[in-house]
GROMACS .gro file of C-alpha atoms in nm:
model
  390
    1MET     CA    1  -0.914   0.522  -1.735
    2ALA     CA    2  -1.030   0.166  -1.747
    3PRO     CA    3  -1.400   0.137  -1.680
    4GLU     CA    4  -1.547  -0.019  -1.370
    5LEU     CA    5  -1.849  -0.263  -1.389
    6LEU     CA    6  -2.097  -0.170  -1.108
    7LYS     CA    7  -2.440  -0.266  -1.014
    8PRO     CA    8  -2.634   0.068  -0.953
    9ASP     CA    9  -2.754  -0.065  -0.621
   10GLU     CA   10  -2.398  -0.154  -0.505
   11PRO     CA   11  -2.200   0.161  -0.406
   12VAL     CA   12  -1.835   0.070  -0.377
   13VAL     CA   13  -1.784   0.291  -0.073
   14LEU     CA   14  -2.049   0.352   0.186
   15SER     CA   15  -2.012   0.666   0.401
   16GLU     CA   16  -2.208   0.767   0.716
   17ASP     CA   17  -2.240   1.064   0.920
   18ILE     CA   18  -2.317   0.989   1.271
   19ASP     CA   19  -2.313   1.308   1.483
   20HIS     CA   20  -1.938   1.378   1.520
   21VAL     CA   21  -1.832   1.040   1.384
   22ARG     CA   22  -1.780   0.962   1.013
   23LEU     CA   23  -1.774   0.589   0.904
   24ILE     CA   24  -1.639   0.456   0.579
   25THR     CA   25  -1.700   0.104   0.461
   26LEU     CA   26  -1.510  -0.036   0.169
   27ASN     CA   27  -1.806  -0.209  -0.005
   28ARG     CA   28  -1.675  -0.460  -0.278
   29PRO     CA   29  -1.666  -0.767  -0.064
   30ARG     CA   30  -1.673  -1.015  -0.360
   31GLN     CA   31  -1.359  -0.844  -0.501
   32LEU     CA   32  -1.204  -0.826  -0.153
   33ASN     CA   33  -1.254  -0.454  -0.146
   34VAL     CA   34  -0.989  -0.395  -0.408
   35ILE     CA   35  -0.922  -0.020  -0.479
   36SER     CA   36  -1.061   0.099  -0.804
   37SER     CA   37  -1.082   0.443  -0.964
   38LYS     CA   38  -1.415   0.500  -0.813
   39VAL     CA   39  -1.306   0.394  -0.471
   40VAL     CA   40  -1.020   0.644  -0.472
   41SER     CA   41  -1.244   0.929  -0.586
   42LEU     CA   42  -1.510   0.865  -0.329
   43LEU     CA   43  -1.255   0.832  -0.040
   44ALA     CA   44  -1.080   1.159  -0.139
   45GLU     CA   45  -1.421   1.325  -0.167
   46CYS     CA   46  -1.527   1.211   0.184
   47LEU     CA   47  -1.193   1.278   0.360
   48GLU     CA   48  -1.147   1.627   0.216
   49LYS     CA   49  -1.516   1.724   0.311
   50TRP     CA   50  -1.486   1.581   0.670
   51GLU     CA   51  -1.152   1.748   0.737
   52ASN     CA   52  -1.306   2.072   0.655
   53ASP     CA   53  -1.630   2.003   0.860
   54GLU     CA   54  -1.594   2.130   1.208
   55THR     CA   55  -1.861   1.874   1.329
   56ALA     CA   56  -1.652   1.580   1.209
   57GLU     CA   57  -1.411   1.471   1.480
   58LEU     CA   58  -1.356   1.092   1.427
   59VAL     CA   59  -1.310   0.892   1.112
   60LEU     CA   60  -1.356   0.510   1.116
   61ILE     CA   61  -1.291   0.297   0.818
   62LYS     CA   62  -1.352  -0.073   0.764
   63GLY     CA   63  -1.410  -0.334   0.494
   64ALA     CA   64  -1.723  -0.539   0.422
   65GLY     CA   65  -1.691  -0.904   0.413
   66ARG     CA   66  -1.378  -1.111   0.494
   67ALA     CA   67  -1.111  -0.856   0.370
   68PHE     CA   68  -1.021  -0.511   0.465
   69SER     CA   69  -0.863  -0.447   0.119
   70ALA     CA   70  -0.672  -0.660  -0.114
   71GLY     CA   71  -0.503  -0.367  -0.260
   72GLY     CA   72  -0.511  -0.218  -0.608
   73ASP     CA   73  -0.754  -0.349  -0.876
   74LEU     CA   74  -0.506  -0.554  -1.088
   75LYS     CA   75  -0.761  -0.639  -1.345
   76MET     CA   76  -0.815  -0.272  -1.409
   77PHE     CA   77  -0.433  -0.236  -1.479
   78PHE     CA   78  -0.434  -0.547  -1.707
   79ASP     CA   79  -0.735  -0.429  -1.906
   80GLY     CA   80  -0.592  -0.092  -1.967
   81ARG     CA   81  -0.256  -0.223  -2.089
   82LYS     CA   82  -0.298  -0.143  -2.462
   83THR     CA   83  -0.399   0.214  -2.406
   84ARG     CA   84  -0.109   0.436  -2.287
   85ASP     CA   85  -0.160   0.584  -1.957
   86SER     CA   86  -0.512   0.441  -1.926
   87CYS     CA   87  -0.469   0.425  -1.537
   88LEU     CA   88  -0.269   0.742  -1.487
   89GLU     CA   89  -0.556   0.929  -1.341
   90VAL     CA   90  -0.626   0.675  -1.073
   91VAL     CA   91  -0.260   0.629  -1.004
   92TYR     CA   92  -0.211   1.002  -0.956
   93ARG     CA   93  -0.527   1.031  -0.740
   94MET     CA   94  -0.437   0.755  -0.520
   95TYR     CA   95  -0.085   0.858  -0.440
   96TRP     CA   96  -0.206   1.219  -0.381
   97LEU     CA   97  -0.470   1.066  -0.137
   98CYS     CA   98  -0.208   0.876   0.041
   99TYR     CA   99  -0.016   1.199   0.136
  100HIS     CA  100  -0.349   1.337   0.278
  101ILE     CA  101  -0.410   1.014   0.472
  102HIS     CA  102  -0.077   1.039   0.630
  103THR     CA  103  -0.116   1.396   0.728
  104TYR     CA  104  -0.496   1.405   0.800
  105LYS     CA  105  -0.602   1.646   1.060
  106LYS     CA  106  -0.881   1.450   1.223
  107THR     CA  107  -0.847   1.130   1.438
  108GLN     CA  108  -0.869   0.821   1.217
  109VAL     CA  109  -0.918   0.453   1.324
  110SER     CA  110  -0.900   0.168   1.085
  111LEU     CA  111  -1.074  -0.151   1.187
  112VAL     CA  112  -0.881  -0.418   1.002
  113HIS     CA  113  -1.027  -0.758   0.979
  114GLY     CA  114  -0.899  -1.002   0.712
  115ILE     CA  115  -0.674  -0.919   0.421
  116SER     CA  116  -0.487  -0.596   0.407
  117MET     CA  117  -0.235  -0.598   0.131
  118GLY     CA  118  -0.048  -0.363  -0.089
  119GLY     CA  119  -0.241  -0.036  -0.140
  120GLY     CA  120  -0.520  -0.150   0.080
  121ALA     CA  121  -0.280  -0.147   0.377
  122SER     CA  122  -0.231   0.228   0.297
  123LEU     CA  123  -0.560   0.283   0.461
  124MET     CA  124  -0.439   0.102   0.764
  125VAL     CA  125  -0.067   0.177   0.855
  126PRO     CA  126  -0.076   0.550   0.857
  127MET     CA  127  -0.384   0.594   1.069
  128LYS     CA  128  -0.360   0.730   1.416
  129PHE     CA  129  -0.515   0.408   1.536
  130ALA     CA  130  -0.494   0.082   1.334
  131VAL     CA  131  -0.675  -0.203   1.503
  132VAL     CA  132  -0.599  -0.555   1.378
  133THR     CA  133  -0.738  -0.897   1.473
  134GLU     CA  134  -0.623  -1.260   1.468
  135LYS     CA  135  -0.769  -1.285   1.115
  136THR     CA  136  -0.570  -0.978   0.970
  137ILE     CA  137  -0.306  -1.065   0.702
  138PHE     CA  138  -0.067  -0.804   0.586
  139SER     CA  139   0.178  -0.821   0.286
  140THR     CA  140   0.321  -0.604   0.024
  141PRO     CA  141   0.374  -0.867  -0.262
  142GLU     CA  142   0.399  -0.618  -0.557
  143ALA     CA  143   0.763  -0.690  -0.655
  144SER     CA  144   0.691  -1.054  -0.712
  145ILE     CA  145   0.459  -0.963  -1.020
  146GLY     CA  146   0.699  -0.713  -1.165
  147PHE     CA  147   0.559  -0.409  -0.986
  148HIS     CA  148   0.708  -0.219  -0.682
  149THR     CA  149   0.614  -0.134  -0.323
  150ASP     CA  150   0.398   0.171  -0.356
  151CYS     CA  151   0.124   0.372  -0.195
  152GLY     CA  152   0.373   0.517   0.063
  153PHE     CA  153   0.526   0.188   0.153
  154SER     CA  154   0.867   0.274   0.030
  155TYR     CA  155   0.860   0.536   0.310
  156MET     CA  156   0.683   0.326   0.582
  157LEU     CA  157   0.881   0.009   0.518
  158SER     CA  158   1.211   0.175   0.485
  159HIS     CA  159   1.176   0.326   0.833
  160LEU     CA  160   1.119  -0.005   1.008
  161PRO     CA  161   1.401  -0.123   1.252
  162GLY     CA  162   1.706  -0.287   1.083
  163HIS     CA  163   1.638  -0.427   0.738
  164LEU     CA  164   1.287  -0.565   0.803
  165GLY     CA  165   1.161  -0.325   0.541
  166GLU     CA  166   1.374  -0.470   0.264
  167PHE     CA  167   1.273  -0.819   0.380
  168LEU     CA  168   0.896  -0.756   0.365
  169ALA     CA  169   0.920  -0.548   0.038
  170ILE     CA  170   1.111  -0.798  -0.180
  171THR     CA  171   0.983  -1.121  -0.037
  172GLY     CA  172   0.606  -1.031   0.022
  173ALA     CA  173   0.628  -1.211   0.354
  174ARG     CA  174   0.307  -1.201   0.537
  175LEU     CA  175   0.237  -1.072   0.897
  176ASN     CA  176  -0.051  -1.148   1.106
  177GLY     CA  177  -0.220  -0.913   1.345
  178LYS     CA  178   0.006  -0.970   1.648
  179GLU     CA  179   0.303  -0.928   1.427
  180LEU     CA  180   0.177  -0.603   1.282
  181VAL     CA  181   0.143  -0.463   1.638
  182ALA     CA  182   0.489  -0.589   1.731
  183ALA     CA  183   0.652  -0.440   1.419
  184GLY     CA  184   0.470  -0.109   1.466
  185LEU     CA  185   0.257  -0.130   1.156
  186ALA     CA  186  -0.051  -0.130   1.366
  187THR     CA  187  -0.129   0.009   1.706
  188HIS     CA  188  -0.381  -0.241   1.875
  189PHE     CA  189  -0.466  -0.608   1.856
  190VAL     CA  190  -0.844  -0.674   1.938
  191PRO     CA  191  -0.993  -1.030   1.915
  192SER     CA  192  -1.231  -1.032   1.601
  193GLU     CA  193  -1.534  -1.120   1.802
  194LYS     CA  194  -1.486  -0.795   1.994
  195LEU     CA  195  -1.461  -0.574   1.673
  196PRO     CA  196  -1.835  -0.495   1.622
  197GLU     CA  197  -1.865  -0.390   1.986
  198LEU     CA  198  -1.550  -0.169   1.964
  199GLU     CA  199  -1.701   0.001   1.658
  200LYS     CA  200  -2.019   0.076   1.859
  201ARG     CA  201  -1.833   0.209   2.150
  202LEU     CA  202  -1.632   0.442   1.923
  203ILE     CA  203  -1.949   0.568   1.762
  204SER     CA  204  -2.119   0.624   2.095
  205LEU     CA  205  -1.807   0.792   2.228
  206ASN     CA  206  -1.882   1.072   1.961
  207SER     CA  207  -1.561   1.240   1.998
  208GLY     CA  208  -1.207   1.261   1.809
  209TYR     CA  209  -1.016   1.340   2.132
  210ARG     CA  210  -0.730   1.106   2.089
  211ASN     CA  211  -0.667   1.009   2.450
  212ALA     CA  212  -1.044   0.912   2.476
  213VAL     CA  213  -1.029   0.717   2.159
  214LYS     CA  214  -0.722   0.538   2.275
  215SER     CA  215  -0.872   0.455   2.617
  216VAL     CA  216  -1.184   0.306   2.454
  217ILE     CA  217  -0.968   0.077   2.218
  218GLU     CA  218  -0.741  -0.018   2.501
  219GLU     CA  219  -1.060  -0.157   2.685
  220PHE     CA  220  -1.079  -0.410   2.409
  221SER     CA  221  -0.716  -0.473   2.315
  222LEU     CA  222  -0.494  -0.747   2.428
  223ASP     CA  223  -0.110  -0.745   2.476
  224VAL     CA  224   0.067  -0.926   2.206
  225GLN     CA  225   0.291  -1.225   2.220
  226ILE     CA  226   0.429  -1.321   1.872
  227ASP     CA  227   0.491  -1.699   1.799
  228GLU     CA  228   0.843  -1.828   1.840
  229GLU     CA  229   0.863  -1.901   1.477
  230SER     CA  230   0.772  -1.554   1.356
  231ALA     CA  231   1.003  -1.384   1.122
  232LEU     CA  232   1.004  -1.089   1.377
  233ASN     CA  233   1.219  -1.329   1.592
  234LYS     CA  234   1.468  -1.369   1.306
  235LYS     CA  235   1.606  -1.018   1.332
  236SER     CA  236   1.969  -1.096   1.316
  237THR     CA  237   1.935  -1.343   1.024
  238ILE     CA  238   1.721  -1.085   0.827
  239ASP     CA  239   1.963  -0.798   0.898
  240GLU     CA  240   2.257  -1.030   0.782
  241CYS     CA  241   2.085  -1.129   0.458
  242PHE     CA  242   1.889  -0.821   0.355
  243SER     CA  243   2.147  -0.562   0.437
  244LYS     CA  244   2.349  -0.669   0.138
  245ASP     CA  245   2.377  -0.421  -0.160
  246THR     CA  246   2.218  -0.608  -0.438
  247VAL     CA  247   1.935  -0.878  -0.482
  248GLU     CA  248   2.186  -1.120  -0.613
  249GLU     CA  249   2.390  -1.072  -0.291
  250ILE     CA  250   2.073  -1.098  -0.084
  251ILE     CA  251   1.994  -1.438  -0.234
  252GLN     CA  252   2.349  -1.559  -0.191
  253SER     CA  253   2.348  -1.460   0.173
  254CYS     CA  254   2.015  -1.635   0.219
  255GLU     CA  255   2.162  -1.949   0.057
  256ASP     CA  256   2.472  -1.927   0.297
  257GLU     CA  257   2.240  -1.879   0.597
  258VAL     CA  258   1.975  -2.164   0.511
  259ARG     CA  259   2.239  -2.424   0.563
  260LYS     CA  260   2.271  -2.317   0.931
  261GLU     CA  261   2.082  -2.482   1.211
  262GLY     CA  262   1.744  -2.301   1.281
  263ASN     CA  263   1.732  -2.129   0.948
  264GLY     CA  264   1.529  -2.369   0.749
  265TRP     CA  265   1.264  -2.110   0.729
  266LEU     CA  266   1.472  -1.936   0.454
  267GLY     CA  267   1.404  -2.220   0.214
  268ALA     CA  268   1.048  -2.059   0.141
  269VAL     CA  269   1.201  -1.730   0.132
  270LEU     CA  270   1.452  -1.829  -0.133
  271LYS     CA  271   1.188  -2.005  -0.334
  272GLU     CA  272   0.978  -1.700  -0.347
  273LEU     CA  273   1.265  -1.472  -0.445
  274LYS     CA  274   1.368  -1.698  -0.725
  275ARG     CA  275   1.025  -1.720  -0.880
  276SER     CA  276   0.968  -1.340  -0.865
  277SER     CA  277   1.008  -1.079  -1.135
  278PRO     CA  278   1.385  -1.001  -1.142
  279THR     CA  279   1.302  -0.647  -1.260
  280GLY     CA  280   1.046  -0.605  -0.985
  281LEU     CA  281   1.300  -0.711  -0.723
  282LYS     CA  282   1.564  -0.477  -0.842
  283ILE     CA  283   1.336  -0.178  -0.865
  284THR     CA  284   1.178  -0.251  -0.531
  285LEU     CA  285   1.501  -0.281  -0.338
  286ARG     CA  286   1.635   0.028  -0.485
  287SER     CA  287   1.308   0.221  -0.393
  288ILE     CA  288   1.312   0.096  -0.033
  289ARG     CA  289   1.676   0.193   0.001
  290GLU     CA  290   1.621   0.544  -0.125
  291GLY     CA  291   1.310   0.577   0.101
  292ARG     CA  292   1.531   0.576   0.399
  293LYS     CA  293   1.668   0.919   0.307
  294GLN     CA  294   1.343   1.058   0.154
  295THR     CA  295   1.050   1.241   0.292
  296LEU     CA  296   0.702   1.094   0.250
  297ALA     CA  297   0.622   1.350  -0.023
  298ASP     CA  298   0.946   1.250  -0.203
  299CYS     CA  299   0.866   0.885  -0.176
  300LEU     CA  300   0.524   0.922  -0.330
  301LYS     CA  301   0.663   1.138  -0.606
  302LYS     CA  302   0.914   0.866  -0.676
  303GLU     CA  303   0.648   0.594  -0.670
  304PHE     CA  304   0.441   0.775  -0.907
  305ARG     CA  305   0.729   0.784  -1.163
  306LEU     CA  306   0.797   0.418  -1.099
  307THR     CA  307   0.441   0.323  -1.142
  308MET     CA  308   0.390   0.506  -1.459
  309ASN     CA  309   0.719   0.385  -1.607
  310ILE     CA  310   0.625   0.026  -1.521
  311LEU     CA  311   0.284   0.051  -1.675
  312ARG     CA  312   0.444   0.211  -1.974
  313THR     CA  313   0.673  -0.092  -1.997
  314THR     CA  314   0.979   0.138  -2.006
  315ILE     CA  315   1.223  -0.130  -1.938
  316SER     CA  316   0.992  -0.451  -1.915
  317SER     CA  317   0.633  -0.572  -1.943
  318ASP     CA  318   0.674  -0.790  -1.644
  319VAL     CA  319   0.389  -0.624  -1.460
  320TYR     CA  320   0.121  -0.742  -1.714
  321GLU     CA  321   0.286  -1.087  -1.735
  322GLY     CA  322   0.271  -1.114  -1.355
  323ILE     CA  323  -0.088  -1.004  -1.341
  324ARG     CA  324  -0.175  -1.243  -1.619
  325ALA     CA  325  -0.012  -1.542  -1.443
  326LEU     CA  326  -0.163  -1.464  -1.100
  327THR     CA  327  -0.519  -1.325  -1.166
  328ILE     CA  328  -0.621  -1.376  -1.530
  329ASP     CA  329  -0.496  -1.723  -1.653
  330LYS     CA  330  -0.400  -1.820  -1.305
  331ASP     CA  331  -0.147  -2.058  -1.426
  332ASN     CA  332   0.125  -1.921  -1.181
  333SER     CA  333   0.378  -1.964  -1.459
  334PRO     CA  334   0.498  -1.610  -1.562
  335LYS     CA  335   0.764  -1.583  -1.826
  336TRP     CA  336   0.981  -1.293  -1.705
  337ASP     CA  337   1.165  -1.053  -1.948
  338PRO     CA  338   1.455  -1.019  -1.872
  339PRO     CA  339   1.438  -1.372  -1.733
  340SER     CA  340   1.703  -1.342  -1.469
  341LEU     CA  341   1.861  -1.103  -1.232
  342ASP     CA  342   2.190  -1.084  -1.413
  343LYS     CA  343   2.002  -0.970  -1.733
  344VAL     CA  344   1.851  -0.670  -1.547
  345MET     CA  345   2.100  -0.390  -1.607
  346ASP     CA  346   2.148  -0.113  -1.357
  347ASN     CA  347   2.137   0.135  -1.635
  348LYS     CA  348   1.804   0.010  -1.733
  349VAL     CA  349   1.663   0.026  -1.375
  350GLU     CA  350   1.804   0.392  -1.370
  351LEU     CA  351   1.561   0.482  -1.641
  352VAL     CA  352   1.254   0.420  -1.429
  353PHE     CA  353   1.378   0.636  -1.149
  354GLN     CA  354   1.451   0.946  -1.363
  355PRO     CA  355   1.253   1.265  -1.270
  356PHE     CA  356   0.975   1.375  -1.487
  357GLN     CA  357   0.942   1.731  -1.623
  358LYS     CA  358   0.846   1.927  -1.317
  359ASP     CA  359   0.471   2.000  -1.412
  360LEU     CA  360   0.430   1.616  -1.484
  361GLU     CA  361   0.535   1.505  -1.139
  362LEU     CA  362   0.289   1.434  -0.871
  363GLN     CA  363   0.189   1.751  -0.715
  364ILE     CA  364   0.213   1.724  -0.330
  365PRO     CA  365   0.097   2.049  -0.161
  366GLU     CA  366   0.365   2.225   0.031
  367ASP     CA  367   0.151   2.509   0.183
  368GLU     CA  368  -0.059   2.398   0.458
  369GLU     CA  369  -0.309   2.655   0.385
  370CYS     CA  370  -0.365   2.496   0.045
  371ARG     CA  371  -0.321   2.130   0.142
  372TRP     CA  372  -0.593   1.996  -0.067
  373SER     CA  373  -0.428   2.163  -0.382
  374GLY     CA  374  -0.243   1.956  -0.651
  375LYS     CA  375  -0.556   1.761  -0.755
  376TYR     CA  376  -0.555   1.562  -1.087
  377GLU     CA  377  -0.800   1.772  -1.235
  378ASN     CA  378  -0.572   2.087  -1.183
  379SER     CA  379  -0.265   1.896  -1.311
  380ALA     CA  380  -0.083   1.917  -1.643
  381TYR     CA  381  -0.214   1.568  -1.718
  382ALA     CA  382  -0.581   1.674  -1.708
  383THR     CA  383  -0.509   1.954  -1.931
  384LEU     CA  384  -0.317   1.719  -2.170
  385ASN     CA  385  -0.609   1.482  -2.166
  386MET     CA  386  -0.858   1.757  -2.247
  387THR     CA  387  -0.654   1.861  -2.535
  388ASP     CA  388  -0.625   1.505  -2.669
  389GLU     CA  389  -0.994   1.479  -2.654
  390SER     CA  390  -1.086   1.804  -2.823
   0.00000   0.00000   0.00000
C-alpha cells in the first residue's frame, strides 16, 4: 500500500465519545480531507466499535477546514502505479466500509460544509441525515480522469429519477447544497453560520432517537428553492439526451439539443464530455446502467472489479494520465489512450466487468449476525500478500 506522510501530532481522523454521542472529524484540512488508507482504517474501526457499543446512539461526522472531503487520495494511487496492486488493500477496505455505512444500525448525521466529492460524498449521501449548506459542492468527476463512479455511487446515482444519474456520473456536473436536497442526495439545508450551533444541539440532545434528531435539525433547516438555471430544472432535456444507449449517442443528442432555444447550458456539458477520458466515460455509463438492476452489494462488488482492473491498466492507463494532468503536473492536457470514443471497443470494456474468482471478489457479509465479517485481513488477498512476503 502506498505510504502516507503524517506528522505525529496530526491524526487524520479525530474521534470523540460524548456520553451517547460519537463525533468523527476528518482532519486533513490542507489536503481537503481526502480519504487515505489510514482514514479508511480509522473510520472502520470507530464505526464497528460504536455499532456494538450500547451506549453509543448518535454518530456525527464532519470535516475540518473548508472541505468535508474531496474524495480519494489521487496522489496515493499515482505514487503506487508502478507496483501491482499497491492500493488493493485500501480499495477493498473502503468499499467494504461503504456497505457498512449504508446499512449502519445507529443514527448517523453528516454535517457537510464545503467540498463533498467522489468517495468523500459516500460519507454524506447514505447517512440517515445529511445536512448541507450554501457552501456545499457535490460532484462525481471520476469518469473525466479515466476512472469510474465508485464507493456505491453506481447504485445511488442509478436510482435517481429519470436519467439524472447518468448525467451526473459522466459529466461530473456539480450540485450545490439546495440542489442536493432537491435531488434527494441530502436531507436538510442549513445556513453555514448555523452549523456549529446545530452540532452543539445534537450533542446536547444526547440521543439517537431518529424523530428527536430530525426535529432538532428541522429547527435549523430551511426549505429549498433551486435557482431557475439549475440543471435540476432541465429534466426533460437531460432525459432526452442521457437516455441514449451509448456515450456517442448521448454526445450527438446533446449537440442536437444545444441548438434549441434555452439549451445553451449544454455547451459546457459537451466541452466537458469531449475533454474527458473516452475509456472512463464508457465504463462509467455501463456501470450506472447496470446499477439500476443491481443491489448495493452487487454494485460494490462490481466497482471493486472495475477499480482493480483500471488500476492494473487492463485496457488503458488513462487513470494515471488523468491524475498526472489534474494533480501532478497540473497541465490539464491529458493524452488519452485510446484517444477517442470510436477507438474504445466494447469487447475491451467487457474485460473490466468480468467477475473475479469467487474468493477474490469483495466479500460483502450476507448474514446479519456476522455483518462485520469479510474484512481485508480475512480475505484471500491478505493471505496471498503474506505468502508473497514470506
